[in-house]
Short mmCIF file of N, CA and C in Angstrom, two decimals:
data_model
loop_
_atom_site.label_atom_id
_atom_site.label_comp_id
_atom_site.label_asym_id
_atom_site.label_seq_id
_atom_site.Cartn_x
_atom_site.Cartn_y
_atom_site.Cartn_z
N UNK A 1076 -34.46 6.68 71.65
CA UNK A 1076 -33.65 7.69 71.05
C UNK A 1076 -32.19 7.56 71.35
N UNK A 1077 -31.60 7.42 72.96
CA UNK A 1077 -30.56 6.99 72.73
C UNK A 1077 -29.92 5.51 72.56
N UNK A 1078 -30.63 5.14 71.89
CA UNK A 1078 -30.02 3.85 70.87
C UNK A 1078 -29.63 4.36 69.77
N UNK A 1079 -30.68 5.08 69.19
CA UNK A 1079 -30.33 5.32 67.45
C UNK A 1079 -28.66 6.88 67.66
N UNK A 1080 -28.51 7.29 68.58
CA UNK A 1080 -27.75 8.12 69.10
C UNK A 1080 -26.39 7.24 69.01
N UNK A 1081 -26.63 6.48 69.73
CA UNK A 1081 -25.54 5.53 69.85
C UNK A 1081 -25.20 4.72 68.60
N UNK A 1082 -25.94 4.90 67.75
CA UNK A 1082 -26.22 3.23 66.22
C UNK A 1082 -25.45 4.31 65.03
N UNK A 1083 -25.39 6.14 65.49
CA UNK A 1083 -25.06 6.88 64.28
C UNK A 1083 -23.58 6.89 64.58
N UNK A 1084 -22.71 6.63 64.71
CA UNK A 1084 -21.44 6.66 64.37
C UNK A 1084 -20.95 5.33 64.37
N UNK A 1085 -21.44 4.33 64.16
CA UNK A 1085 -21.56 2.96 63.85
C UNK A 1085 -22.29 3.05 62.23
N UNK A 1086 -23.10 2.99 62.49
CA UNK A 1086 -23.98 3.60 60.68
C UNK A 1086 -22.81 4.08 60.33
N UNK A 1087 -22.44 5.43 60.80
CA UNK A 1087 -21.90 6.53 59.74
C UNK A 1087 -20.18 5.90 59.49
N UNK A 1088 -19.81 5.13 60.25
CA UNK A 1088 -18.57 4.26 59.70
C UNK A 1088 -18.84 3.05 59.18
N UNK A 1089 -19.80 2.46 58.92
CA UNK A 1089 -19.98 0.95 58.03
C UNK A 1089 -20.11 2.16 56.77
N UNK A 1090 -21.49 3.18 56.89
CA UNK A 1090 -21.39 3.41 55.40
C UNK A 1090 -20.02 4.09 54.96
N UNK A 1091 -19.17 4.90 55.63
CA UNK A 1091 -17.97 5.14 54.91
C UNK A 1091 -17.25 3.91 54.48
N UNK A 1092 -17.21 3.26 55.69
CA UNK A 1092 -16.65 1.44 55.16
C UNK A 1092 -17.02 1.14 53.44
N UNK A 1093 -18.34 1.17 53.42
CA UNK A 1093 -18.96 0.32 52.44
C UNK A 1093 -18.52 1.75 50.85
N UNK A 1094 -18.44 3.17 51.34
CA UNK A 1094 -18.26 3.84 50.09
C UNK A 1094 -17.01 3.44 49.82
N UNK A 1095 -16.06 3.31 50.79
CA UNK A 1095 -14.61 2.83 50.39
C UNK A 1095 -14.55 1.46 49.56
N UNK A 1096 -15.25 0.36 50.14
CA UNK A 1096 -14.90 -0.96 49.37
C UNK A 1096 -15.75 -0.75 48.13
N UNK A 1097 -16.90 0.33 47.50
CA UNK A 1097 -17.48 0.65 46.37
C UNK A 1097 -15.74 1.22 45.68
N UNK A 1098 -15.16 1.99 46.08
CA UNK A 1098 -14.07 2.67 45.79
C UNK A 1098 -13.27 2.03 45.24
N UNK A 1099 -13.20 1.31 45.88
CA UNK A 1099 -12.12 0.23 45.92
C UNK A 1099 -11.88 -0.88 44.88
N UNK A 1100 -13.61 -1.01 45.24
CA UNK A 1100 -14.00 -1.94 43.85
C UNK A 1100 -14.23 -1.36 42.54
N UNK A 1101 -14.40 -0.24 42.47
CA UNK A 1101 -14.11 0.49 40.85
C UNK A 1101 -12.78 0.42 40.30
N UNK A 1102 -12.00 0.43 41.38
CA UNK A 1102 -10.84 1.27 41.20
C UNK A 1102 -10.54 -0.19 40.51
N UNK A 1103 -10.28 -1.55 41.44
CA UNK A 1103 -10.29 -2.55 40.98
C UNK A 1103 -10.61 -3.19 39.56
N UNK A 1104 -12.17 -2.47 39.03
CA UNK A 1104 -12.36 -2.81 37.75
C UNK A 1104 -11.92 -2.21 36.75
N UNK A 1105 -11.22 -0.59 36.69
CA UNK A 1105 -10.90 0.19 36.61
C UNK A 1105 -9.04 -0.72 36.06
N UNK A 1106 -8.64 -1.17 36.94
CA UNK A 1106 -7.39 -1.98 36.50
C UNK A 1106 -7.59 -2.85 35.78
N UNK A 1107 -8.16 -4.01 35.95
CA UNK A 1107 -8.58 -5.00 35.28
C UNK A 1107 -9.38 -4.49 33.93
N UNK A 1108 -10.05 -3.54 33.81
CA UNK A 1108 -10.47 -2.79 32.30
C UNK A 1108 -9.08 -2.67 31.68
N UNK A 1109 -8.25 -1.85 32.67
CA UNK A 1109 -6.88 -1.41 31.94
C UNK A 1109 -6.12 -2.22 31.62
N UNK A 1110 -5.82 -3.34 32.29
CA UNK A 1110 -5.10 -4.48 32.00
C UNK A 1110 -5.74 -5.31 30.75
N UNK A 1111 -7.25 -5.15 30.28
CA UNK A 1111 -7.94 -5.69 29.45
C UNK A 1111 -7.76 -5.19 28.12
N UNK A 1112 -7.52 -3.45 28.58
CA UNK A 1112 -7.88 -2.42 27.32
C UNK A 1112 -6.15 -3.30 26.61
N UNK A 1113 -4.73 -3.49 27.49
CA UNK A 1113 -3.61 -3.33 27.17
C UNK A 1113 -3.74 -4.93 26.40
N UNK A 1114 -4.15 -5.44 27.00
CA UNK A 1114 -3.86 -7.25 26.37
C UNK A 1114 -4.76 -6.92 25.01
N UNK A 1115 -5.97 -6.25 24.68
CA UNK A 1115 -6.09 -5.80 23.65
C UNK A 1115 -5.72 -5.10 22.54
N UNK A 1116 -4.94 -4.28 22.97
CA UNK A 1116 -4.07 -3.74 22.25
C UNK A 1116 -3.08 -4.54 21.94
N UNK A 1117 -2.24 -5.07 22.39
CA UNK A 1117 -1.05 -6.17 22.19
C UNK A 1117 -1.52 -6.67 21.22
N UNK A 1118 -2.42 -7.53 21.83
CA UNK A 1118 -3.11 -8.46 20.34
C UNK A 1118 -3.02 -7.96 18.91
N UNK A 1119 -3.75 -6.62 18.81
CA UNK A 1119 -4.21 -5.84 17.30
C UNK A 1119 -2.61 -5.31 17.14
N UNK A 1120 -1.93 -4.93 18.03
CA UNK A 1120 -0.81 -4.54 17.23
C UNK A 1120 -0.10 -5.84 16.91
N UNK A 1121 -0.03 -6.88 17.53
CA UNK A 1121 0.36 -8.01 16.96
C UNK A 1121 -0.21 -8.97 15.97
N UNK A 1122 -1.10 -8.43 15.67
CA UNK A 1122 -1.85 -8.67 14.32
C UNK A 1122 -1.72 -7.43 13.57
N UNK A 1123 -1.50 -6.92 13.18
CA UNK A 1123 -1.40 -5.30 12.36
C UNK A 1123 -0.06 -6.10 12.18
N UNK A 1124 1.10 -6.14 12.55
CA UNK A 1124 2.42 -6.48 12.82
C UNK A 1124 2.62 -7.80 11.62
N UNK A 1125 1.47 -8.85 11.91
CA UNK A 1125 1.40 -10.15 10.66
C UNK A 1125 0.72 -9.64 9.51
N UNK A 1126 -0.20 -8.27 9.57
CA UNK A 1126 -0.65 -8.80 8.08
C UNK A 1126 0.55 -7.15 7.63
N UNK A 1127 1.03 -6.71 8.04
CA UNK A 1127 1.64 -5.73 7.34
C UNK A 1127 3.14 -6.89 6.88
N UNK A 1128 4.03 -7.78 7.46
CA UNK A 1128 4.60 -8.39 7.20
C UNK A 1128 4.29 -9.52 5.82
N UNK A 1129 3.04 -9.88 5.99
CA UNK A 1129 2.24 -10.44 5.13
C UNK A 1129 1.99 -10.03 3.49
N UNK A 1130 1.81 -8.43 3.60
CA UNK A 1130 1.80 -7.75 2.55
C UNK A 1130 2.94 -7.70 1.83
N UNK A 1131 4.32 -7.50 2.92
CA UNK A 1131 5.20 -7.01 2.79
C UNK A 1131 6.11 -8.20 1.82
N UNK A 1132 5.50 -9.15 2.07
CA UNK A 1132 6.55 -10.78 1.44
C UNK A 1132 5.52 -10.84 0.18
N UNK A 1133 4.21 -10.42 -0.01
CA UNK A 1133 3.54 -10.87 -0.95
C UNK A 1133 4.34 -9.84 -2.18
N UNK A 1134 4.46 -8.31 -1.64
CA UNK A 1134 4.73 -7.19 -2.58
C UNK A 1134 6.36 -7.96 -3.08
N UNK A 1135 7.14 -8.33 -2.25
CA UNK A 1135 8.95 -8.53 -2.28
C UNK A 1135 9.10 -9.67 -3.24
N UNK A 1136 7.64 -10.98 -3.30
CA UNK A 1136 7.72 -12.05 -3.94
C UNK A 1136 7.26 -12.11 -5.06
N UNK A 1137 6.14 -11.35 -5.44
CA UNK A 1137 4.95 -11.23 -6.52
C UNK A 1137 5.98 -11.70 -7.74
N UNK A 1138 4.96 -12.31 -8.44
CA UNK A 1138 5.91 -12.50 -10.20
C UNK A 1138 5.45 -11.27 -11.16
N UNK A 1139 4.76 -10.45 -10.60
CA UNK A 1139 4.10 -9.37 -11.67
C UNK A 1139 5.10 -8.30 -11.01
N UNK A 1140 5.52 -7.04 -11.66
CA UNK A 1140 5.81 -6.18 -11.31
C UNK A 1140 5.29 -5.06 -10.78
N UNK A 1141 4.97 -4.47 -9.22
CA UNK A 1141 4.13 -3.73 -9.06
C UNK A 1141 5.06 -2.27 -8.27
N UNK A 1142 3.76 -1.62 -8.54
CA UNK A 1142 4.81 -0.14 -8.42
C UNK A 1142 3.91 0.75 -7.66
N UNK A 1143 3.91 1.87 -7.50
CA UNK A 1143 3.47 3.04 -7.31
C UNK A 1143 4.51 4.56 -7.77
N UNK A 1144 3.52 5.20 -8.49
CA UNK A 1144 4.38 6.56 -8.95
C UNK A 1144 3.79 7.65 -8.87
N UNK A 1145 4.55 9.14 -8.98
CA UNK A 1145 3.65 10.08 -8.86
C UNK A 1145 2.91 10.49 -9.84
N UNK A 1146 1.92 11.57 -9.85
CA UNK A 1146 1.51 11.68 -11.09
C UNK A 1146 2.57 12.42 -11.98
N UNK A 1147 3.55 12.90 -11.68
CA UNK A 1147 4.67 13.88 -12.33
C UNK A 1147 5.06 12.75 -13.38
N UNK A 1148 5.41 11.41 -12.73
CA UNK A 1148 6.38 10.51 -13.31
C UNK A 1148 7.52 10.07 -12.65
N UNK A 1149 7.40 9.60 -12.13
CA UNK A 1149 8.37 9.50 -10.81
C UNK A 1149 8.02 8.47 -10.09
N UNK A 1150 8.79 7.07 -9.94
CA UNK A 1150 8.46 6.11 -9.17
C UNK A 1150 8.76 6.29 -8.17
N UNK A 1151 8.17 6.08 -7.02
CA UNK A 1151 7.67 5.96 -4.99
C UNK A 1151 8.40 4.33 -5.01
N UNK A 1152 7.68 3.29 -5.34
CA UNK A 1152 7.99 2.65 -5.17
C UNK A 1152 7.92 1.33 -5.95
N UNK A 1153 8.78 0.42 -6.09
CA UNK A 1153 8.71 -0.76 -6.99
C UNK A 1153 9.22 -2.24 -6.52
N UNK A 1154 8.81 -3.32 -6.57
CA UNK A 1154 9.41 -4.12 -6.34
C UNK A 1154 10.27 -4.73 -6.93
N UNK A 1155 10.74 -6.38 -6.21
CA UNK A 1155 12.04 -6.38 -7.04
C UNK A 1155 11.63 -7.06 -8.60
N UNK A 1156 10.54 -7.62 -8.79
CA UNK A 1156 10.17 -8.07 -10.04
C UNK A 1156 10.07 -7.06 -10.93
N UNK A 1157 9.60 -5.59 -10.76
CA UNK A 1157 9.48 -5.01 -11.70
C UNK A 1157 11.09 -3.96 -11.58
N UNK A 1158 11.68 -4.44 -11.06
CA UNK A 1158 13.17 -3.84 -11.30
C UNK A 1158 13.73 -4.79 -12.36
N UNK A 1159 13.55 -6.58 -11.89
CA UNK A 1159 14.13 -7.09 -12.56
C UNK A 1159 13.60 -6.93 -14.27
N UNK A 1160 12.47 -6.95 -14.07
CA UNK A 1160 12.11 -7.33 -15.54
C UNK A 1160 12.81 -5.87 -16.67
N UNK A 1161 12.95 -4.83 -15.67
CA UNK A 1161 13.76 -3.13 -16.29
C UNK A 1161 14.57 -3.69 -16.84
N UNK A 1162 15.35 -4.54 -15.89
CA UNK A 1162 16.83 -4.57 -15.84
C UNK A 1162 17.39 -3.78 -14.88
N UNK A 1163 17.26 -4.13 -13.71
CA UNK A 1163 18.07 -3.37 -12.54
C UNK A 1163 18.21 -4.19 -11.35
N UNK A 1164 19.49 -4.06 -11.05
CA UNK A 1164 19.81 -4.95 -10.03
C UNK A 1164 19.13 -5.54 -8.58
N UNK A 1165 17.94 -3.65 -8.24
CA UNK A 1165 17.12 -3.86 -7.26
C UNK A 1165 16.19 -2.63 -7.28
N UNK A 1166 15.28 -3.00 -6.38
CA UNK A 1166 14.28 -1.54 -6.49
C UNK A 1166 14.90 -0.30 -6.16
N UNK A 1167 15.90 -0.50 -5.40
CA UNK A 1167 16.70 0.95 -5.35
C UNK A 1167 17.34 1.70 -6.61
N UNK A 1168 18.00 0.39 -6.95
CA UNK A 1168 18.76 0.99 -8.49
C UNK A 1168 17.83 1.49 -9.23
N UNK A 1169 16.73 1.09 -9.34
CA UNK A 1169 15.86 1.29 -10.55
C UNK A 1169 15.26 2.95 -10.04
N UNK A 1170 14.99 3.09 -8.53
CA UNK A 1170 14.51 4.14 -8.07
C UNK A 1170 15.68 5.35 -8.43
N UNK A 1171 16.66 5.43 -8.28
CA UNK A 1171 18.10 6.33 -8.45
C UNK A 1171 18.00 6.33 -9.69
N UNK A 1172 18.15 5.30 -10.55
CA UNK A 1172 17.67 5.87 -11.99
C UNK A 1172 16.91 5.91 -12.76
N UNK A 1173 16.12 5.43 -12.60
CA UNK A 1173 14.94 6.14 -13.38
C UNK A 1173 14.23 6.90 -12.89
N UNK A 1174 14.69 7.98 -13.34
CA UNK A 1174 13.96 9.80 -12.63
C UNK A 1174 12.54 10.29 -13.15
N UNK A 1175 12.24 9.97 -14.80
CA UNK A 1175 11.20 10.31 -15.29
C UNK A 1175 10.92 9.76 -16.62
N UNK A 1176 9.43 9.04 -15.73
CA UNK A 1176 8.95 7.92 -16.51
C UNK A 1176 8.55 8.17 -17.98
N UNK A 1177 8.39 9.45 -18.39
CA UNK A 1177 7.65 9.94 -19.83
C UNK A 1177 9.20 9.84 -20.39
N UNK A 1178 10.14 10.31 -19.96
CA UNK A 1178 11.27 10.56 -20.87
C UNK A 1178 12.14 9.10 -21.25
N UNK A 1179 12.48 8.22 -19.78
CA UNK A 1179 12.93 7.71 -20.05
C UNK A 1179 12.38 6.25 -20.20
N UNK A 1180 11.06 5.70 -20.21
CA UNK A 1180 10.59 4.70 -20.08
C UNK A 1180 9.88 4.99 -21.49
N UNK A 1181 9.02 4.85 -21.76
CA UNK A 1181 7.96 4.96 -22.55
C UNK A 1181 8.69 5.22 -24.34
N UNK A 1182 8.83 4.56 -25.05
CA UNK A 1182 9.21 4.28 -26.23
C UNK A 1182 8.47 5.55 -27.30
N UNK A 1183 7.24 5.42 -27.01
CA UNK A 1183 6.63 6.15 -27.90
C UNK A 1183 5.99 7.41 -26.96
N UNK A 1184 6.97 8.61 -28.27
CA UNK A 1184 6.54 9.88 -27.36
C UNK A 1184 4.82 10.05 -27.41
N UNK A 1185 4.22 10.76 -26.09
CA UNK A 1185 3.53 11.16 -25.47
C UNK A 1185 2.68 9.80 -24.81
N UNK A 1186 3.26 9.23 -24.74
CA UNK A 1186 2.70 7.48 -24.24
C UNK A 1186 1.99 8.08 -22.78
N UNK A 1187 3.18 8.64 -21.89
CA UNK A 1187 2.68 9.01 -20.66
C UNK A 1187 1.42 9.70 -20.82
N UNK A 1188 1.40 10.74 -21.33
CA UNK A 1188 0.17 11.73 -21.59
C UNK A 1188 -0.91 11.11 -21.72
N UNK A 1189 -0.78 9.76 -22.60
CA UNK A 1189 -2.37 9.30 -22.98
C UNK A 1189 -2.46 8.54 -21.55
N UNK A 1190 -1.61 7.77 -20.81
CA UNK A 1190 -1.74 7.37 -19.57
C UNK A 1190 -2.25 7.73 -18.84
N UNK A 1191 -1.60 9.61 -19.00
CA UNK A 1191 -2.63 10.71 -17.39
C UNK A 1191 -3.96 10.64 -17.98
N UNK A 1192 -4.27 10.75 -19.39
CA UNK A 1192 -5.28 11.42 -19.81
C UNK A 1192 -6.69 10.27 -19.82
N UNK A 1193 -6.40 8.92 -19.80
CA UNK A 1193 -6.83 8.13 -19.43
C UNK A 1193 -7.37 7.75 -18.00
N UNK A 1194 -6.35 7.82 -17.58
CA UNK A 1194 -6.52 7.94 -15.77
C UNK A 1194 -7.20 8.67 -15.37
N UNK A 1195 -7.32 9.94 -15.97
CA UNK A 1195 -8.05 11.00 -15.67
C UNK A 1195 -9.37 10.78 -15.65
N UNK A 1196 -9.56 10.16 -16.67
CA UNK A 1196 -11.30 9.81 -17.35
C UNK A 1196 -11.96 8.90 -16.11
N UNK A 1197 -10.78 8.34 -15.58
CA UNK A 1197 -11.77 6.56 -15.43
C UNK A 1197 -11.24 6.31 -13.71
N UNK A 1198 -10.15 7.47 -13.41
CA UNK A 1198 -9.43 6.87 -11.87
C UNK A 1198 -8.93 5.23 -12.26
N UNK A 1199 -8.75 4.59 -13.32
CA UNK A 1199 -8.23 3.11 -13.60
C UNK A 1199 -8.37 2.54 -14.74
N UNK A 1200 -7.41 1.53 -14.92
CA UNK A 1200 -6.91 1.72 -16.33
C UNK A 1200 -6.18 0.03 -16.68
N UNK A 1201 -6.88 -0.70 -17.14
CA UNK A 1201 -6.59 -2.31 -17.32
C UNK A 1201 -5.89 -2.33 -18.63
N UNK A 1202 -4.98 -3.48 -18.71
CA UNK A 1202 -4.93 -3.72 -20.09
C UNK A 1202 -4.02 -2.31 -21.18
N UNK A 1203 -3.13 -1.73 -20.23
CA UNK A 1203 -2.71 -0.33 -20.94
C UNK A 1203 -1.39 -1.09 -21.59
N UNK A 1204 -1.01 -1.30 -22.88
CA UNK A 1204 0.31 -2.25 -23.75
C UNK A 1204 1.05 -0.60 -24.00
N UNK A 1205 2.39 -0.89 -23.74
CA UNK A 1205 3.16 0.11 -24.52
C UNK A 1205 4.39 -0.75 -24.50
N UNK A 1206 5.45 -0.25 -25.32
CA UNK A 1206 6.60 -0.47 -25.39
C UNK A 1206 7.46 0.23 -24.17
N UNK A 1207 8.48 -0.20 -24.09
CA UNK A 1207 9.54 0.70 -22.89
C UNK A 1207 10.88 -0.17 -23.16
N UNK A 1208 11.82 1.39 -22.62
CA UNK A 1208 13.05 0.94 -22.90
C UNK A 1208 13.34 0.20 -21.22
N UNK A 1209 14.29 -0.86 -21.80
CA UNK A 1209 14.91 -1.42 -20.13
C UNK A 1209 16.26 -0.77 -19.90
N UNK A 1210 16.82 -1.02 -19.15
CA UNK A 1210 18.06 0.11 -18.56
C UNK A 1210 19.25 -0.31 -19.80
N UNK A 1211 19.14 -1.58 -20.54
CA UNK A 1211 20.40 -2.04 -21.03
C UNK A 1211 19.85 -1.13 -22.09
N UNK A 1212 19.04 -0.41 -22.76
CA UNK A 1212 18.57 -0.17 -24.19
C UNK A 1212 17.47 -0.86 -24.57
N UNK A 1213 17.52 -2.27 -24.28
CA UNK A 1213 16.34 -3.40 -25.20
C UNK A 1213 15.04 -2.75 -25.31
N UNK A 1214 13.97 -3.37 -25.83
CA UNK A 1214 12.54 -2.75 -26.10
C UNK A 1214 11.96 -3.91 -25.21
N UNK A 1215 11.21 -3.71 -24.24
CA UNK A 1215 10.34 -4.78 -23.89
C UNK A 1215 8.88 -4.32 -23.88
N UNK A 1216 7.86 -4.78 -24.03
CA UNK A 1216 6.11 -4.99 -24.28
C UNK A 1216 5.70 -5.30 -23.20
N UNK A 1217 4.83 -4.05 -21.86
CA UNK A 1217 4.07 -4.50 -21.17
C UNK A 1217 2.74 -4.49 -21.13
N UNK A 1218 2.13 -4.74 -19.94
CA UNK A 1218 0.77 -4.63 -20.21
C UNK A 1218 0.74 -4.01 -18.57
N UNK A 1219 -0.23 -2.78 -18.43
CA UNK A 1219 -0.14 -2.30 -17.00
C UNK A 1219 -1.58 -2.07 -16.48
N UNK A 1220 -1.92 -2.44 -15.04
CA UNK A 1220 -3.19 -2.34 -14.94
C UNK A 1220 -3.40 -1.18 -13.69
N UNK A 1221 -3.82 -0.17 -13.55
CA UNK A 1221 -3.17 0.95 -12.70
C UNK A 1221 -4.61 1.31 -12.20
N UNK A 1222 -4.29 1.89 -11.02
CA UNK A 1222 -5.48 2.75 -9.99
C UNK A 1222 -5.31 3.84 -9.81
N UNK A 1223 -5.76 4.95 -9.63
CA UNK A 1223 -5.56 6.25 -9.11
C UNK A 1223 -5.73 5.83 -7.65
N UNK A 1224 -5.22 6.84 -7.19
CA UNK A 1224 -5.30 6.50 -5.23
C UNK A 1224 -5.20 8.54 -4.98
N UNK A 1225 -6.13 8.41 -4.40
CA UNK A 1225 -6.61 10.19 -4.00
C UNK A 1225 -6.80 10.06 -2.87
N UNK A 1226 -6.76 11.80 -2.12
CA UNK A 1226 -7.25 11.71 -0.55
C UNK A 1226 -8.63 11.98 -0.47
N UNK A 1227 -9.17 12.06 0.72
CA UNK A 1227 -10.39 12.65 1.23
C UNK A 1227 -11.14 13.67 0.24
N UNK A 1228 -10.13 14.66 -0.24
CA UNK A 1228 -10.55 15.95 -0.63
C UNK A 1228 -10.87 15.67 -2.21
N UNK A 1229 -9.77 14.30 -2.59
CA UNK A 1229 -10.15 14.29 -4.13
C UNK A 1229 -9.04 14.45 -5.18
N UNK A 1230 -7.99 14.56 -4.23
CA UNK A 1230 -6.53 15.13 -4.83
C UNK A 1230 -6.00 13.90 -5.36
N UNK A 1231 -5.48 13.45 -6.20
CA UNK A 1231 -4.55 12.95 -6.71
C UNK A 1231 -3.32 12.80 -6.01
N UNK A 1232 -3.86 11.55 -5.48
CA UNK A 1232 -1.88 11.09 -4.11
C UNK A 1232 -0.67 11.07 -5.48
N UNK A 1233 -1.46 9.57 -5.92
CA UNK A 1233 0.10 9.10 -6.97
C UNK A 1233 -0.86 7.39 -7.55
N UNK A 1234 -0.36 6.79 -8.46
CA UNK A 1234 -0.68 5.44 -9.18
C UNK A 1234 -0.22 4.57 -8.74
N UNK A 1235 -0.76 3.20 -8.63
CA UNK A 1235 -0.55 2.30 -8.38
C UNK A 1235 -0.81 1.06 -9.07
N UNK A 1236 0.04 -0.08 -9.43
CA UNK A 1236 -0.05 -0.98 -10.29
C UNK A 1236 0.45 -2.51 -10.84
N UNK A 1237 -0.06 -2.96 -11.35
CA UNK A 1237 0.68 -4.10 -11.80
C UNK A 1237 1.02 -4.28 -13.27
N UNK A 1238 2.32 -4.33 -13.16
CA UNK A 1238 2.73 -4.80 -14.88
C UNK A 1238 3.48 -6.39 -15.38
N UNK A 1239 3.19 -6.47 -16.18
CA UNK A 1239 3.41 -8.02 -16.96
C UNK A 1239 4.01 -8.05 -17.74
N UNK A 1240 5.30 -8.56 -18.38
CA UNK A 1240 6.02 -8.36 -19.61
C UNK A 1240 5.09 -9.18 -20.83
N UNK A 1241 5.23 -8.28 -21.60
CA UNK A 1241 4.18 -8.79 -23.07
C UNK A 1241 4.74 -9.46 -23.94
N UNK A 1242 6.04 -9.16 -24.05
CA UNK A 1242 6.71 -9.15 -25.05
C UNK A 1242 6.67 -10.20 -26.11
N UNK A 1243 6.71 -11.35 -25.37
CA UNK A 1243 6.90 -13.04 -25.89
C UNK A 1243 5.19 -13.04 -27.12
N UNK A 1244 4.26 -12.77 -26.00
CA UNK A 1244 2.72 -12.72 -27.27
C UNK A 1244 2.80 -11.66 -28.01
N UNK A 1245 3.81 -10.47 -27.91
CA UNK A 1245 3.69 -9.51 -28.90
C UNK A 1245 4.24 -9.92 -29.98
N UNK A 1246 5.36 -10.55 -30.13
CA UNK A 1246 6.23 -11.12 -31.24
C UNK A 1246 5.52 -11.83 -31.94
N UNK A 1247 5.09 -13.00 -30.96
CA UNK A 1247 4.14 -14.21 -31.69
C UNK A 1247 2.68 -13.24 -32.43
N UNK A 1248 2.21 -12.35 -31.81
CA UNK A 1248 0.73 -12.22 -32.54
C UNK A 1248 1.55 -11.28 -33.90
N UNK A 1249 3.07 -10.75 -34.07
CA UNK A 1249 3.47 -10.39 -34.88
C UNK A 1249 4.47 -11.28 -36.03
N UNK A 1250 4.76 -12.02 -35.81
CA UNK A 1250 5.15 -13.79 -36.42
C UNK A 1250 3.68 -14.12 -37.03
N UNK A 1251 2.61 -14.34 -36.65
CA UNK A 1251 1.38 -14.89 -37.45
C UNK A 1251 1.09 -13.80 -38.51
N UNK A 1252 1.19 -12.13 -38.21
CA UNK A 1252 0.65 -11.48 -39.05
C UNK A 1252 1.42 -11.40 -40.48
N UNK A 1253 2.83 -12.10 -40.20
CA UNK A 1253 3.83 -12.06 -41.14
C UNK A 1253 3.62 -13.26 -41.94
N UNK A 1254 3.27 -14.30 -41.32
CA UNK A 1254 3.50 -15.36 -41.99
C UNK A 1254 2.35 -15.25 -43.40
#
């Protein structure tokens, strides 16, 4: 008996010993998780970082003109192809002036209307040809292929799209009908 008398405060400091280096060693993995969780993160934001840059040169370069607008009529946003093909020096210019797409784009009145009313039906819309004025006056012929983009609830954010100048096959399929 007095052995094991003598063995308990020997015991009772190895096992505090041993809860500490358990301690110790969490705490340890506990960093090294954290240091793991952070080099992970780095990574994804440094990838989030290439493909948003990625997007960003594809939208600035594209040869099609692509946009997004509200449903009011009102362009959010455009690139510089579909400024140029307006006629505007850059997507800004084109954003400052052109305020509203039914009035001042669209050649033939209620063009927009059949646009919403379309959109409406289908949330998307291929192959839509209208005429539109460009900023100098001219008439140019596109062809627009558009998405609805809604939230969670179902709401109507704003459109999104790509347009193509028509103009060149509109003439020609109107040159054959003449000839």
């Amino acid at each position: 008996g007095a052995a094991v008398k003598a063995l308990r405060p020997v015991l009772a400091t190895w096992s505090n010993a041993l809860k500490a280096c358990r301690a110790s060693a969490a705490l340890k993995h506990q960093k090294a998780e954290g240091k793991q969780a952070k080099q992970v993160l780095r990574a994804a934001t440094t990838r989030l970082k290439q493909v948003e840059a990625d997007f960003k040169d594809l939208f600035d370069n594209a040869v099609e003109g692509i946009f997004r607008t509200t449903p009011s009529g009102q362009y959010l946003r455009v690139n510089p192809a579909l400024a140029e093909m307006y006629g505007y020096d850059n997507p800004q210019h084109m954003l400052q002036e052109l305020t509203d797409i039914s009035r001042q784009l669209y050649v033939d009145n209620g063009r927009r209307e059949e646009f919403k009313a379309l959109m409406d039906a289908s949330d998307q819309l291929r192959d839509f040809e209208s005429r539109i004025y460009c900023r100098n006056g001219s008439i140019i012929w596109i062809n627009e292929n558009v998405r609805a983009v809604r939230n969670e609830a179902g709401k109507l954010l704003y459109y999104e799209g790509m347009i193509i100048n028509i103009t060149k096959r509109k003439n020609a399929e109107a040159q054959m009908l003449h000839a």
